[in-house]
XYZ file of C-alpha atoms in Angstrom:
295
model
C -24.516 -12.603 -17.843
C -23.713 -11.675 -21.700
C -24.648 -8.751 -23.076
C -25.437 -8.379 -26.854
C -23.767 -5.706 -28.909
C -25.942 -4.490 -31.873
C -24.459 -2.089 -34.322
C -26.389 0.408 -36.299
C -25.884 0.559 -39.874
C -25.193 3.484 -41.788
C -27.474 4.731 -44.442
C -25.348 7.084 -46.236
C -21.438 7.547 -46.860
C -20.150 9.764 -44.511
C -19.639 13.043 -46.278
C -21.676 14.476 -48.995
C -20.258 15.098 -52.390
C -20.608 17.954 -55.177
C -21.808 15.796 -58.130
C -22.009 16.906 -61.945
C -26.090 17.335 -62.673
C -25.467 15.408 -66.029
C -24.142 12.481 -64.343
C -27.376 11.710 -61.841
C -29.547 9.351 -63.647
C -33.553 10.184 -63.462
C -36.276 7.377 -63.554
C -38.795 10.109 -64.560
C -39.058 13.240 -65.949
C -40.606 16.519 -63.954
C -43.612 17.416 -66.542
C -44.819 21.175 -67.295
C -48.059 20.452 -65.306
C -45.585 19.793 -62.365
C -43.882 22.721 -62.826
C -46.901 24.865 -62.822
C -47.928 23.723 -59.079
C -47.792 25.436 -56.088
C -44.778 23.337 -54.440
C -42.618 23.415 -57.460
C -43.321 27.850 -57.250
C -42.826 27.770 -53.627
C -39.108 25.318 -53.795
C -37.944 27.593 -56.837
C -38.403 30.759 -54.872
C -36.980 29.485 -51.986
C -33.587 28.538 -53.947
C -33.343 31.815 -56.069
C -33.724 33.504 -52.528
C -31.892 31.599 -49.833
C -29.975 29.143 -52.104
C -30.149 25.032 -51.592
C -31.296 24.056 -48.255
C -31.780 20.134 -48.330
C -29.384 18.362 -50.621
C -30.850 15.645 -53.115
C -30.391 11.759 -52.111
C -28.379 9.919 -54.661
C -27.356 6.245 -55.072
C -24.137 4.815 -56.735
C -24.768 2.763 -59.695
C -23.796 -0.878 -59.425
C -22.018 -0.911 -62.576
C -20.433 2.329 -62.564
C -19.664 4.184 -59.316
C -19.056 7.001 -60.945
C -22.704 7.484 -62.031
C -25.496 8.199 -59.944
C -29.508 7.284 -59.326
C -31.538 10.030 -57.976
C -33.485 8.639 -54.988
C -34.922 11.887 -53.456
C -34.899 15.886 -55.002
C -36.429 15.378 -58.217
C -38.083 19.292 -58.294
C -34.924 20.540 -56.665
C -32.758 19.089 -59.579
C -35.264 20.126 -62.375
C -35.070 23.594 -60.717
C -31.134 23.866 -60.692
C -31.423 22.449 -64.304
C -33.544 25.446 -64.970
C -31.445 27.861 -63.246
C -28.461 26.872 -65.652
C -26.651 25.476 -62.454
C -24.056 22.406 -63.355
C -23.255 20.840 -60.148
C -24.863 19.888 -57.010
C -24.096 18.803 -53.294
C -25.779 15.619 -52.737
C -25.814 12.825 -49.836
C -25.118 9.469 -51.263
C -27.147 6.680 -50.143
C -25.938 3.055 -49.220
C -29.285 1.471 -50.377
C -30.713 2.140 -53.582
C -34.314 2.902 -52.737
C -36.539 6.010 -52.717
C -39.576 4.770 -50.745
C -38.213 5.880 -47.372
C -37.976 9.480 -48.368
C -41.330 9.554 -49.847
C -42.938 7.662 -47.011
C -41.531 9.139 -44.030
C -41.860 13.013 -44.756
C -42.339 15.029 -41.883
C -44.596 18.125 -42.808
C -44.388 21.178 -40.821
C -47.401 22.010 -38.416
C -49.018 24.945 -38.700
C -47.907 26.391 -35.523
C -44.638 25.194 -36.007
C -44.433 26.978 -38.933
C -45.727 30.339 -37.085
C -42.816 29.760 -34.599
C -40.573 29.490 -37.233
C -41.753 32.761 -39.093
C -41.402 34.173 -35.331
C -37.983 33.436 -35.018
C -37.172 34.541 -38.403
C -38.372 37.803 -37.973
C -36.819 37.974 -34.494
C -33.551 37.291 -36.201
C -33.971 40.398 -38.584
C -35.517 38.702 -41.893
C -37.807 41.075 -43.338
C -41.530 39.976 -43.911
C -40.798 40.878 -47.702
C -37.470 38.466 -48.159
C -39.818 35.787 -46.149
C -42.263 35.968 -48.892
C -40.312 36.116 -51.617
C -38.566 32.669 -50.172
C -42.064 30.897 -49.496
C -43.828 32.148 -52.600
C -46.386 33.862 -50.624
C -48.168 37.476 -50.763
C -46.813 39.370 -47.517
C -50.115 39.414 -46.100
C -50.054 35.745 -45.566
C -47.020 36.215 -43.673
C -48.477 38.880 -41.271
C -51.641 36.406 -40.540
C -48.971 33.671 -39.666
C -47.548 35.861 -37.470
C -50.605 36.767 -35.585
C -51.872 32.800 -35.855
C -51.788 32.188 -31.992
C -52.730 35.826 -30.670
C -55.857 35.282 -28.935
C -55.258 31.407 -28.566
C -54.702 30.289 -25.023
C -51.828 28.162 -24.327
C -53.584 24.862 -23.606
C -55.132 25.092 -26.957
C -51.796 25.673 -28.795
C -50.319 22.998 -26.714
C -52.925 20.584 -27.989
C -52.599 21.611 -31.413
C -49.016 22.526 -32.017
C -48.194 19.289 -34.041
C -51.624 18.932 -35.892
C -52.116 20.646 -39.690
C -54.689 23.097 -39.028
C -55.996 25.266 -41.528
C -55.377 29.214 -40.591
C -59.046 29.985 -40.967
C -59.937 27.133 -38.128
C -57.636 29.247 -35.941
C -59.810 32.252 -37.095
C -62.896 30.326 -35.519
C -61.105 29.854 -32.428
C -60.214 33.016 -31.404
C -63.969 33.781 -31.268
C -64.384 31.021 -28.035
C -63.117 31.663 -24.383
C -60.150 29.833 -23.351
C -62.129 26.726 -21.397
C -64.220 26.371 -24.856
C -60.836 26.509 -26.885
C -59.647 23.473 -24.967
C -62.766 21.666 -25.432
C -62.670 22.122 -29.169
C -59.063 21.504 -29.907
C -59.677 18.274 -27.711
C -62.264 17.239 -29.748
C -60.462 18.085 -33.134
C -57.856 15.709 -31.826
C -60.123 12.965 -30.983
C -61.748 13.132 -34.367
C -58.446 14.076 -36.522
C -60.550 16.489 -38.547
C -59.534 20.454 -38.115
C -61.328 21.946 -40.852
C -63.085 25.029 -41.430
C -66.430 24.024 -41.526
C -66.075 21.523 -38.221
C -64.720 25.081 -36.260
C -67.387 26.703 -37.358
C -69.824 24.079 -36.151
C -68.503 24.086 -32.705
C -68.790 27.807 -32.927
C -72.549 27.856 -33.351
C -73.143 25.088 -31.016
C -71.127 26.935 -28.506
C -73.453 29.009 -25.500
C -73.406 32.556 -25.339
C -71.233 33.005 -22.102
C -68.367 30.996 -23.656
C -68.069 33.127 -26.883
C -65.429 36.173 -26.875
C -68.161 38.399 -28.222
C -72.218 37.906 -28.480
C -73.264 36.971 -31.624
C -74.297 39.872 -34.010
C -77.558 38.317 -34.861
C -79.264 35.276 -34.560
C -78.877 32.373 -37.279
C -81.975 32.885 -39.614
C -84.379 31.011 -39.588
C -83.722 29.766 -35.663
C -85.628 30.883 -32.613
C -83.859 31.656 -29.446
C -85.408 28.519 -27.834
C -84.306 26.548 -30.907
C -80.533 27.532 -30.316
C -80.461 26.987 -26.465
C -81.881 23.390 -27.670
C -78.965 23.004 -30.428
C -76.609 23.734 -27.466
C -77.848 21.369 -24.872
C -77.694 18.656 -27.807
C -74.421 19.727 -28.575
C -73.351 19.176 -25.008
C -75.174 15.834 -24.992
C -73.104 14.835 -28.239
C -69.994 16.142 -26.765
C -70.536 13.591 -23.496
C -71.533 10.909 -25.618
C -68.515 11.045 -27.646
C -66.128 11.133 -24.733
C -67.739 7.754 -23.439
C -66.961 6.247 -27.094
C -63.687 7.527 -26.999
C -63.321 5.111 -24.215
C -64.599 2.403 -25.722
C -62.400 3.049 -28.946
C -59.003 1.923 -28.058
C -60.535 -1.774 -26.689
C -63.009 -2.227 -29.775
C -59.951 -1.257 -32.223
C -57.673 -4.035 -30.402
C -60.637 -6.917 -30.765
C -60.993 -5.707 -34.481
C -57.521 -5.980 -35.217
C -57.335 -9.491 -33.638
C -60.176 -10.831 -35.549
C -59.151 -9.262 -38.666
C -55.807 -11.023 -38.266
C -57.420 -14.265 -37.396
C -59.630 -14.193 -40.570
C -56.416 -13.587 -42.513
C -54.865 -16.787 -40.782
C -57.802 -18.701 -42.025
C -57.623 -17.426 -45.747
C -54.002 -18.560 -45.478
C -54.884 -22.223 -44.834
C -55.929 -24.115 -48.245
C -57.869 -26.540 -46.247
C -60.098 -24.075 -44.834
C -60.496 -22.124 -47.813
C -61.285 -25.380 -49.618
C -63.784 -26.158 -47.180
C -65.525 -22.747 -47.149
C -65.457 -22.482 -51.182
C -67.344 -25.411 -51.354
C -69.984 -25.731 -48.048
C -69.905 -21.807 -47.376
C -69.362 -19.622 -50.326
C -70.914 -16.713 -48.846
C -69.107 -16.740 -45.412
C -65.654 -17.199 -47.743
C -66.426 -14.211 -50.157
C -67.167 -11.911 -46.818
C -63.869 -13.003 -45.255
C -62.032 -11.918 -48.450
C -63.773 -8.892 -48.131
C -62.367 -8.399 -44.460
C -59.076 -9.515 -45.534
C -59.175 -7.138 -48.470
C -60.176 -4.089 -46.492
C -57.449 -4.619 -44.002
C -54.965 -5.015 -46.627
C -56.166 -1.543 -48.194
C -55.952 0.075 -44.821
């Protein structure tokens, strides 16, 4: 039996290097409108408070190895220029393409950000310095510190890698643990975490599953109508779970069908025949193929 050895190709040079910013070529400029965005302000505040954390990525010029093209880090480079910096430490990529850095961005989930803030505070970083580094109000830091207070561990685990608005957690805290888990599972199934959805779930929750009773009945609805809404909500939950079980199989069948349609459209003889005898079917097939390409 023979074993096939495979080598993993390196994507970067082994060591980062310090490069004069003037020697880094930019494919586009940072506009004044971009400089006014929240993201730009947060990066600028972070660099001012703790320095550059993530080095920009460059590639060597094919004709002049002492010149570089910037692949990732346009905002960071622009901020450093505005600060009067003349050099920057960069990673040197071996492939001259910037798609990977823009496509494979891993955003920090809400609960992950919460844990990061807690760890920073435990290590002695003040709330004031965190607020400056993140370019946010200190009240925002305090809200994020208390993000999961009142949320059961099971619900936290379900939402730990999801991008959930802080206001949604506020609504979840109105529910008892068993209902929090149900709400988190429903949100994950729909891949929606909006405050509107959270409020809807709370409104459709039975009184005995709320942490505190409702302060006042919804205007225009009687107790019988509210009870009916709760029963209908429970029915919708059951129906949704049934549909969810069939979704995986249906999606696979649909994917295979679309693949077959695209294969048909790749055959010149088939396309010519459909165009001559069944133009309406051909038009629908093309719509299906275009939809798949757009998705």
